[in-house]
Short mmCIF file of C-alpha atoms and ligand atoms in Angstrom, two decimals:
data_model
loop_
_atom_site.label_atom_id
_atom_site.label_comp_id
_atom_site.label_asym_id
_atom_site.label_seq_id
_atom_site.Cartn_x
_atom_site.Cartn_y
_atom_site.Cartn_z
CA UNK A 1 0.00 0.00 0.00
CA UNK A 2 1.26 3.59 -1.02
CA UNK A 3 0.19 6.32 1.80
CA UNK A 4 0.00 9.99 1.67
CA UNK A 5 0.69 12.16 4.98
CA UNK A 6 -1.91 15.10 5.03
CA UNK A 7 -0.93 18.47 6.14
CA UNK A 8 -1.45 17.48 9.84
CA UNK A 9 0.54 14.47 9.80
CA UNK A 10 -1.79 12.15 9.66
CA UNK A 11 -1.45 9.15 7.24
CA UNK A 12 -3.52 8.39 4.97
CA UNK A 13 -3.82 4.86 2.76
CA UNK A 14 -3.54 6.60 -1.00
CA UNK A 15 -6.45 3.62 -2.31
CA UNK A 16 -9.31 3.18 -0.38
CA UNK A 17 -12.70 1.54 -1.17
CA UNK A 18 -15.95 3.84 -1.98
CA UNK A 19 -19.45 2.23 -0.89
CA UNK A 20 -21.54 4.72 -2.71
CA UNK A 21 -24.82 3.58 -4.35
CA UNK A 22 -24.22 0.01 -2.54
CA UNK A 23 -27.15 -0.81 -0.70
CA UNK A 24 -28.24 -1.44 2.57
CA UNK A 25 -28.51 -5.01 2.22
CA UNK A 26 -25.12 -5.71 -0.04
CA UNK A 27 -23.06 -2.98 1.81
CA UNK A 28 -21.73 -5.32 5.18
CA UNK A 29 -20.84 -7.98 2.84
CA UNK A 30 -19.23 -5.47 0.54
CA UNK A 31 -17.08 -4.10 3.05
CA UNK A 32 -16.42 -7.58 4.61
CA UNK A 33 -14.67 -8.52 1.19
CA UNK A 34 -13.53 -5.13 0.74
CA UNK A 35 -11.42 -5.67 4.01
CA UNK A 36 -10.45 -9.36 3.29
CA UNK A 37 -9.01 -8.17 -0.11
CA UNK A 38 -6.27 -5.98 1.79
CA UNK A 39 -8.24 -2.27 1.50
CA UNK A 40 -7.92 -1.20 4.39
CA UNK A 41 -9.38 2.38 3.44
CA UNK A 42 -13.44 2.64 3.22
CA UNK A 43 -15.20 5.75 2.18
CA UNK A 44 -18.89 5.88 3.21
CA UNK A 45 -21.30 8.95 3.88
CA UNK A 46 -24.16 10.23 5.67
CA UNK A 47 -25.92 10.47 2.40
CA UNK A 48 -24.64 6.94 1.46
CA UNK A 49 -27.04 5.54 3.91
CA UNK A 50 -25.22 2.85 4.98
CA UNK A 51 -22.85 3.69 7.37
CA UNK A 52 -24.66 1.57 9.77
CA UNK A 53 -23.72 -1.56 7.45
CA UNK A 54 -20.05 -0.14 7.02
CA UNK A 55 -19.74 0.02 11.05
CA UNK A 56 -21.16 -3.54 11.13
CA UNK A 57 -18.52 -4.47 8.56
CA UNK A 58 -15.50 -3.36 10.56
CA UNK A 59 -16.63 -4.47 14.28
CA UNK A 60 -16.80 -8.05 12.42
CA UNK A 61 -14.14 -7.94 10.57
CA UNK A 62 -11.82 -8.30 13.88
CA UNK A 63 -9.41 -5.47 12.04
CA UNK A 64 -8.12 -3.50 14.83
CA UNK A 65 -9.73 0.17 14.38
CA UNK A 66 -6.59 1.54 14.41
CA UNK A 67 -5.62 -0.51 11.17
CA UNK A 68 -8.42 0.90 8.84
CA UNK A 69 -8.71 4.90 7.96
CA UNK A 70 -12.71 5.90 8.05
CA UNK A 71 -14.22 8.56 5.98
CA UNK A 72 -17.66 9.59 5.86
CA UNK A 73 -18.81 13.01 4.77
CA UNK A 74 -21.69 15.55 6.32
CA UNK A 75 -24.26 15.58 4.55
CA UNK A 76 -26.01 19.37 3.05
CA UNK A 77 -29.12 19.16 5.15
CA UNK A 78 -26.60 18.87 8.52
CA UNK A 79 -24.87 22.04 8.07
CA UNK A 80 -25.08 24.91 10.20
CA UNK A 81 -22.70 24.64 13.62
CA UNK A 82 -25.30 22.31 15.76
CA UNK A 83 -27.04 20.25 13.34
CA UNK A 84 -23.27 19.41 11.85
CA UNK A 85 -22.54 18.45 15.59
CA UNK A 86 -24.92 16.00 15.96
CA UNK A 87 -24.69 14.86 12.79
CA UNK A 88 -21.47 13.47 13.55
CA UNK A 89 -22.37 12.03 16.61
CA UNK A 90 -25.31 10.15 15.11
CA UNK A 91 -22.47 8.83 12.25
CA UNK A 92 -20.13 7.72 15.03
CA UNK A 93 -22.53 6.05 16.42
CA UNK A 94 -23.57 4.48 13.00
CA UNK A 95 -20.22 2.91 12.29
CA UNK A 96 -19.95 2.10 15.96
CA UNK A 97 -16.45 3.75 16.77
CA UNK A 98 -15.43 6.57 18.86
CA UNK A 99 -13.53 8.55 15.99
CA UNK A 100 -13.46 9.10 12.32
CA UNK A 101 -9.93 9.58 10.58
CA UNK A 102 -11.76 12.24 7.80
CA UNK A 103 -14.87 13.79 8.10
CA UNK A 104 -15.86 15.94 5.08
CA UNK A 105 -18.21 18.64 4.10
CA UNK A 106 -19.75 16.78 1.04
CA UNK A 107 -20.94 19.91 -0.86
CA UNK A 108 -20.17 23.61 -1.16
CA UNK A 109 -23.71 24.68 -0.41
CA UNK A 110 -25.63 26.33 2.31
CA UNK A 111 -24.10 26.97 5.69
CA UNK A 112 -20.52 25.17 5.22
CA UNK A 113 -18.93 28.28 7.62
CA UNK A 114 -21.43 26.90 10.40
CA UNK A 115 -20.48 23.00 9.37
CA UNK A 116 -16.85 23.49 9.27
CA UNK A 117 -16.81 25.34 13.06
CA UNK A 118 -18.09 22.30 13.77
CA UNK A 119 -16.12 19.85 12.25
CA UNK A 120 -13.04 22.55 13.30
CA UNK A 121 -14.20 21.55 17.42
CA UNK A 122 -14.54 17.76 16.67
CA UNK A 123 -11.40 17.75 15.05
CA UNK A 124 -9.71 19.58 18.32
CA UNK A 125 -11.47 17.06 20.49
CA UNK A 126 -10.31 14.27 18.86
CA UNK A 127 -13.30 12.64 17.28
CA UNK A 128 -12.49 13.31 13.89
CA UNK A 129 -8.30 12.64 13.41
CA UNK A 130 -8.78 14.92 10.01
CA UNK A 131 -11.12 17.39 8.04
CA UNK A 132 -11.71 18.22 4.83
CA UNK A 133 -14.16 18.93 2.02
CA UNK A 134 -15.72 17.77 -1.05
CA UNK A 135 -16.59 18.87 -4.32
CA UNK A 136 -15.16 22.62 -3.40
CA UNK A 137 -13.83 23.84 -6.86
CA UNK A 138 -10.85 26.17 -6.42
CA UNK A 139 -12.95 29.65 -5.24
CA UNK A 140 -15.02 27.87 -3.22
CA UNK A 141 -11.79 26.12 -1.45
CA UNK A 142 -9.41 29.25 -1.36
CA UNK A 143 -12.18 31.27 0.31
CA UNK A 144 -12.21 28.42 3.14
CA UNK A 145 -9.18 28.13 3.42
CA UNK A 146 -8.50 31.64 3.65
CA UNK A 147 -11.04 32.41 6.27
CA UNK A 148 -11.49 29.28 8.60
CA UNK A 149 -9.33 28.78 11.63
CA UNK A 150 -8.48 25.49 10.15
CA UNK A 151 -7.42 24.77 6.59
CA UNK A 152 -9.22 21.43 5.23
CA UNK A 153 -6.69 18.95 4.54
CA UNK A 154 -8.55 17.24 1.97
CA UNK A 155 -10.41 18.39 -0.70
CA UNK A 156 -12.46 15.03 -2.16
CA UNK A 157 -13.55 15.91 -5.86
CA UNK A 158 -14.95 14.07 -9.38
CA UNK A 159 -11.57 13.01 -11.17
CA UNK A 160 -10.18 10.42 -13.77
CA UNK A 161 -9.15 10.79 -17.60
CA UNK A 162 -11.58 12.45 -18.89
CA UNK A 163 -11.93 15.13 -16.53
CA UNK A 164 -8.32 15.37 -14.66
CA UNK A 165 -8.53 18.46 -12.69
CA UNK A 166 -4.97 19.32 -13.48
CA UNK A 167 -5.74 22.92 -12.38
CA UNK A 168 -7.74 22.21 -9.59
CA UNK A 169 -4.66 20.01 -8.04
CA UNK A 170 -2.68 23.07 -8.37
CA UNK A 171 -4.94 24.69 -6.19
CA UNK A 172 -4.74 22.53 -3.80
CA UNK A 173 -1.34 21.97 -3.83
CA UNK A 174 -0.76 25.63 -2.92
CA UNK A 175 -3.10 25.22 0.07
CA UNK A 176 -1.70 22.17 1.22
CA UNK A 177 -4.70 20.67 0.80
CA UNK A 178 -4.15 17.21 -0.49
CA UNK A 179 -6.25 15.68 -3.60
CA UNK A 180 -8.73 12.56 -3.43
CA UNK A 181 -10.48 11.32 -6.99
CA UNK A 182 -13.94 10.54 -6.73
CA UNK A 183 -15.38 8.05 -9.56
CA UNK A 184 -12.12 7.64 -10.29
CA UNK A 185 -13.09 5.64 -13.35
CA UNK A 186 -15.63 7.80 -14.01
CA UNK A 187 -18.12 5.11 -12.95
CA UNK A 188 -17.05 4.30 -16.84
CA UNK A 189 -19.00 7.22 -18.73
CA UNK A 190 -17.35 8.07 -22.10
CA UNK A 191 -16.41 4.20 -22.91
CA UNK A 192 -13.99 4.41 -20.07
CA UNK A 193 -13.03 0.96 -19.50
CA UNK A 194 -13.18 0.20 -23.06
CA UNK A 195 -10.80 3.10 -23.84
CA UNK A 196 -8.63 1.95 -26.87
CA UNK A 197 -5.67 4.04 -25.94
CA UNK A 198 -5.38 3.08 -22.05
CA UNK A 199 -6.10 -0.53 -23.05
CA UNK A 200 -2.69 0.01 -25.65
CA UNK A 201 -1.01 1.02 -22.15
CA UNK A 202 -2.38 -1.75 -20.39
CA UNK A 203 -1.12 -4.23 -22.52
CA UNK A 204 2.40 -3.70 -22.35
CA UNK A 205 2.25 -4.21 -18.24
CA UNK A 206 -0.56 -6.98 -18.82
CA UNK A 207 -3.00 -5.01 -17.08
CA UNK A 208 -6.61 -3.53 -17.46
CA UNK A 209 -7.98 -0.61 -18.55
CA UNK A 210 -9.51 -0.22 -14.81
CA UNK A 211 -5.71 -1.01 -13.16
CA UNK A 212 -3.65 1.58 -15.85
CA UNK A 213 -6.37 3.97 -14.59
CA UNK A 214 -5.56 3.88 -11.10
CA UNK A 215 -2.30 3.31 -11.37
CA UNK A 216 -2.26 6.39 -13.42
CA UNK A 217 -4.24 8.57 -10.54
CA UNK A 218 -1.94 7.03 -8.14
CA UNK A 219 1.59 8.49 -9.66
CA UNK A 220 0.04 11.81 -9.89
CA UNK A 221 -0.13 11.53 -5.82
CA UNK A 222 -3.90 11.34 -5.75
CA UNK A 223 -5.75 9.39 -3.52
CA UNK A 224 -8.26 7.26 -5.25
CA UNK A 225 -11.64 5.05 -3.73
CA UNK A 226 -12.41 2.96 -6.84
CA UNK A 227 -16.00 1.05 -5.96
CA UNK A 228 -17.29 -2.05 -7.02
CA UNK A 229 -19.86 -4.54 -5.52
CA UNK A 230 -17.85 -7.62 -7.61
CA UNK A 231 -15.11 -9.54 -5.32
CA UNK A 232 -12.79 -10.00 -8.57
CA UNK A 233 -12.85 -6.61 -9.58
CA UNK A 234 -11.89 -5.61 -5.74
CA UNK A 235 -9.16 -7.56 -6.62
CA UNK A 236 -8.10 -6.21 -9.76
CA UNK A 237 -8.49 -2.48 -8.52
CA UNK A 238 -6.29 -3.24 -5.25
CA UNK A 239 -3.55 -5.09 -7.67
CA UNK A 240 -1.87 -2.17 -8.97
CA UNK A 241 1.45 -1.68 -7.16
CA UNK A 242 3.64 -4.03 -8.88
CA UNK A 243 3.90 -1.63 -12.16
CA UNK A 244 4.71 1.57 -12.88
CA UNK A 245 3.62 3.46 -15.80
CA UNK A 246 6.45 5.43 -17.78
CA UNK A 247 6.50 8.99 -18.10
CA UNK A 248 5.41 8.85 -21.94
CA UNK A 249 2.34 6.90 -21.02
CA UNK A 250 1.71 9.29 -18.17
CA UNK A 251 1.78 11.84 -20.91
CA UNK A 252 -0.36 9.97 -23.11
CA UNK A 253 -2.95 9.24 -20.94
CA UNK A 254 -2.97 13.08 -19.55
CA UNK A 255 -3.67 13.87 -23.35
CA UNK A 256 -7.38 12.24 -22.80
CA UNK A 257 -8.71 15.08 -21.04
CA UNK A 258 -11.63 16.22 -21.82
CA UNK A 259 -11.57 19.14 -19.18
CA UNK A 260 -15.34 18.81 -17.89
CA UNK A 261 -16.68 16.90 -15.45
CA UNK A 262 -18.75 13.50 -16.97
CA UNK A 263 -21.37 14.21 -14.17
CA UNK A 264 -22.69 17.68 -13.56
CA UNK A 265 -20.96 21.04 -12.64
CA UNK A 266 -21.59 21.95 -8.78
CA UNK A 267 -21.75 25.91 -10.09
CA UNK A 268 -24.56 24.82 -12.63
CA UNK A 269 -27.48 26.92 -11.10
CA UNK A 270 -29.82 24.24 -12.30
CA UNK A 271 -27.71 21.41 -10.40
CA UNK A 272 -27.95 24.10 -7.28
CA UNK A 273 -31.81 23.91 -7.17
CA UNK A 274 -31.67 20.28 -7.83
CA UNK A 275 -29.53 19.75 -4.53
CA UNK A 276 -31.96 22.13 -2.68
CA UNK A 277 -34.78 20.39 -3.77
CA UNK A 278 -33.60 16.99 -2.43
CA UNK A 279 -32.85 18.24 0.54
CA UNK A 280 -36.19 19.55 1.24
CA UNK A 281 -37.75 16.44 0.07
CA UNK A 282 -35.68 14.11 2.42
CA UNK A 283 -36.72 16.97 5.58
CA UNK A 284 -40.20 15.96 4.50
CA UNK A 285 -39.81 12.15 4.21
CA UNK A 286 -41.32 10.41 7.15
CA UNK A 287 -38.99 8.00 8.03
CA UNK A 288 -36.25 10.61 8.12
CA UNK A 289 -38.26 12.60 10.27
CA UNK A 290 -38.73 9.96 12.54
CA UNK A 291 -34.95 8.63 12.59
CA UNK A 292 -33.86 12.57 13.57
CA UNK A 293 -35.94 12.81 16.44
CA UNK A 294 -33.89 10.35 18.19
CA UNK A 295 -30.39 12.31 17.76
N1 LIG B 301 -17.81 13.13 -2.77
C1 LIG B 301 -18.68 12.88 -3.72
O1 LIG B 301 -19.52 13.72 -4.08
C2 LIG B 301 -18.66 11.53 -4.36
C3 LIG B 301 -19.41 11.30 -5.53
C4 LIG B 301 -19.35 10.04 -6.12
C5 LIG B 301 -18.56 9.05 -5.54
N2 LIG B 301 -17.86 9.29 -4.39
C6 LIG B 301 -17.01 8.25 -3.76
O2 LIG B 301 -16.13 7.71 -4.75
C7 LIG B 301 -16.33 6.30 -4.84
C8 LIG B 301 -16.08 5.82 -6.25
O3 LIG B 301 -16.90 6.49 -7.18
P1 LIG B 301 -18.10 5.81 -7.96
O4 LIG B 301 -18.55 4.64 -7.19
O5 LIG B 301 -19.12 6.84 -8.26
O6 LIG B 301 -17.46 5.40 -9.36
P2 LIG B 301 -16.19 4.57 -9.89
O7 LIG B 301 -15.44 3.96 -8.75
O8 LIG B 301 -15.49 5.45 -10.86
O9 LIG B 301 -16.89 3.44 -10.74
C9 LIG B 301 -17.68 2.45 -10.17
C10 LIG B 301 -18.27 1.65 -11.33
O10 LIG B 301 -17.25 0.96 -12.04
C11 LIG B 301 -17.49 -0.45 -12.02
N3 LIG B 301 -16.17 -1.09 -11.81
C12 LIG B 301 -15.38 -1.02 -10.72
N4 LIG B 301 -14.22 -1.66 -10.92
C13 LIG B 301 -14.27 -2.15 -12.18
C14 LIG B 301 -13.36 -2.89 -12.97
N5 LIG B 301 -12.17 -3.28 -12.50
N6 LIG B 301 -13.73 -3.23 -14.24
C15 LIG B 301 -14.94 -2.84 -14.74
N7 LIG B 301 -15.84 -2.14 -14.03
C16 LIG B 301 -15.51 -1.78 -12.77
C17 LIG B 301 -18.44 -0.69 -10.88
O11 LIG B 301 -19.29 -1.77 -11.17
P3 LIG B 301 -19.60 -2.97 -10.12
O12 LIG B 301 -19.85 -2.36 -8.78
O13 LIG B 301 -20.80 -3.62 -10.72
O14 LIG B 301 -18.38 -3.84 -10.15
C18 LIG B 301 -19.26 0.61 -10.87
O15 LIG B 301 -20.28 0.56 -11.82
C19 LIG B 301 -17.77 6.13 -4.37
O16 LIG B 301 -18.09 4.79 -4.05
C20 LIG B 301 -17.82 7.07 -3.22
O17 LIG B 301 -17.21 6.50 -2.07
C21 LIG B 301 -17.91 10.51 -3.81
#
């Protein structure tokens, strides 16, 4: 395993396993193999819902705590100082632990001052060994870094060939704020894993498209959470450290991008009201309701 040390010292496995859009039911069992593969790394979120299973995971899995670095990320309807507190209580509690080695802001939207004050006093208490955000393009992240008390030490963001976020890294490499690739295959929009030009790469190291890929992210310092519910292709997305790809296929593969994201842009107006709107309709769902009541 490669690790990167964040701006606070703290260390930080550089390939970690995402859990998004697994659900509740697959997500222990996921984890479970996850953590018998070798990843010892698991990124999960309050929006996720399934921290719960991701907790369960871990406490059987017999890993000592100490031996696996947690992430989970607030979630935009938490923000705000207290509702960002107990948010985090309610996700240690969750994944059954009594810290969480990152806790990030998962959006730029609404009250992130309030959120991060929060996640600033956690972080000083010593629930939360590091803090950081997600999906802050570079204004949004300058301005917090510029202003808060505490500069985030990760900034957690939509990366792979197609959209590389070469500028963005710069960014963040002048804050000292270190980079993490979500969809780092870009959940394989664009024909990723059937990319004729990584595959040419690939088969001169007799690896995949999916292993060139990470490989790639990883020798650009980048930490990367590939997901995947399939046991084999856990496998194939942890084997990547017995290879190194040269600088001219480094260059190659840099010549891919496309420069836009293969998702949505977070300062797409449209995408803004879209984010609003599901948060008021999860306020509104009864079962949510229901669950926060008990915080
Ligand atoms: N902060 C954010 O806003 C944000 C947003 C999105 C994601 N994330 C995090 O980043 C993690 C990864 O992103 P992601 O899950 O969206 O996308 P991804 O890791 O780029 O791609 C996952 C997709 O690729 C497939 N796959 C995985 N390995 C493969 C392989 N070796 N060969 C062929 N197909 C393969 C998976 O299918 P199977 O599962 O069927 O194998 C799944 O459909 C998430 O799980 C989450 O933790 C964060």
């Amino acid at each position: 395993m490669y690790y990167v040390i964040l701006s606070n010292g703290v260390r930080m496995p550089q390939l970690g396993y995402g859990v998004y859009q697994i659900s509740k039911d697959e997500c222990e069992h996921c984890v479970l193999n996850a953590l018998n593969v070798g990843y010892r790394h698991i990124d999960t979120a309050q929006s996720y819902f399934n921290e719960e299973e991701v907790g369960n995971a871990i406490a059987k899995s017999g890993i000592p705590r100490e031996e696996i670095f947690l992430t989970s990320k607030v979630w935009i309807e938490h923000y705000g100082y207290e509702e960002t507190k107990k948010s985090v209580y309610e996700s240690l509690r969750k994944l059954k632990t009594d810290y969480i080695d990152l806790m990030l802001l998962h959006q730029p939207f609404s009250d992130y001052y309030g959120a991060w004050r929060a996640l600033e006093e956690l972080y000083k208490d010593g629930k939360l060994k590091a803090i950081g955000i997600s999906n802050f393009y570079p204004d949004r992240m300058v301005d917090l870094c510029s202003f808060a008390k505490i500069k985030p030490m990760v900034n957690q963001v939509e990366a792979h060939p197609h959209n590389q976020q070469t500028e963005a890294q710069k960014w963040m490499k002048k804050y000292d704020v270190h980079m993490e690739a979500w969809a780092p295959f870009g959940e394989g929009r664009g024909g990723l894993f059937t990319n004729e030009t990584i595959a040419a790469i690939g088969k001169k190291y007799n690896k995949t498209v999916a292993q060139v890929i990470l490989r790639w992210e990883l020798q650009r310092g980048i930490v990367v959470i590939p997901k995947s519910v399939h046991i084999e292709r856990m496998q194939e997305n942890f084997d990547v450290f017995d290879f190194e790809l040269s600088d001219d296929d480094m260059s190659v593969i840099a010549s891919l991008d496309k420069k836009q994201s293969s998702f949505f842009s977070h300062t797409d107006p449209n995408m803004v009201e879209w984010f609003v709107k599901m948060v008021e309709e999860r306020k509104n769902n009864k079962d949510h309701k229901k669950e926060k009541k008990n915080w």
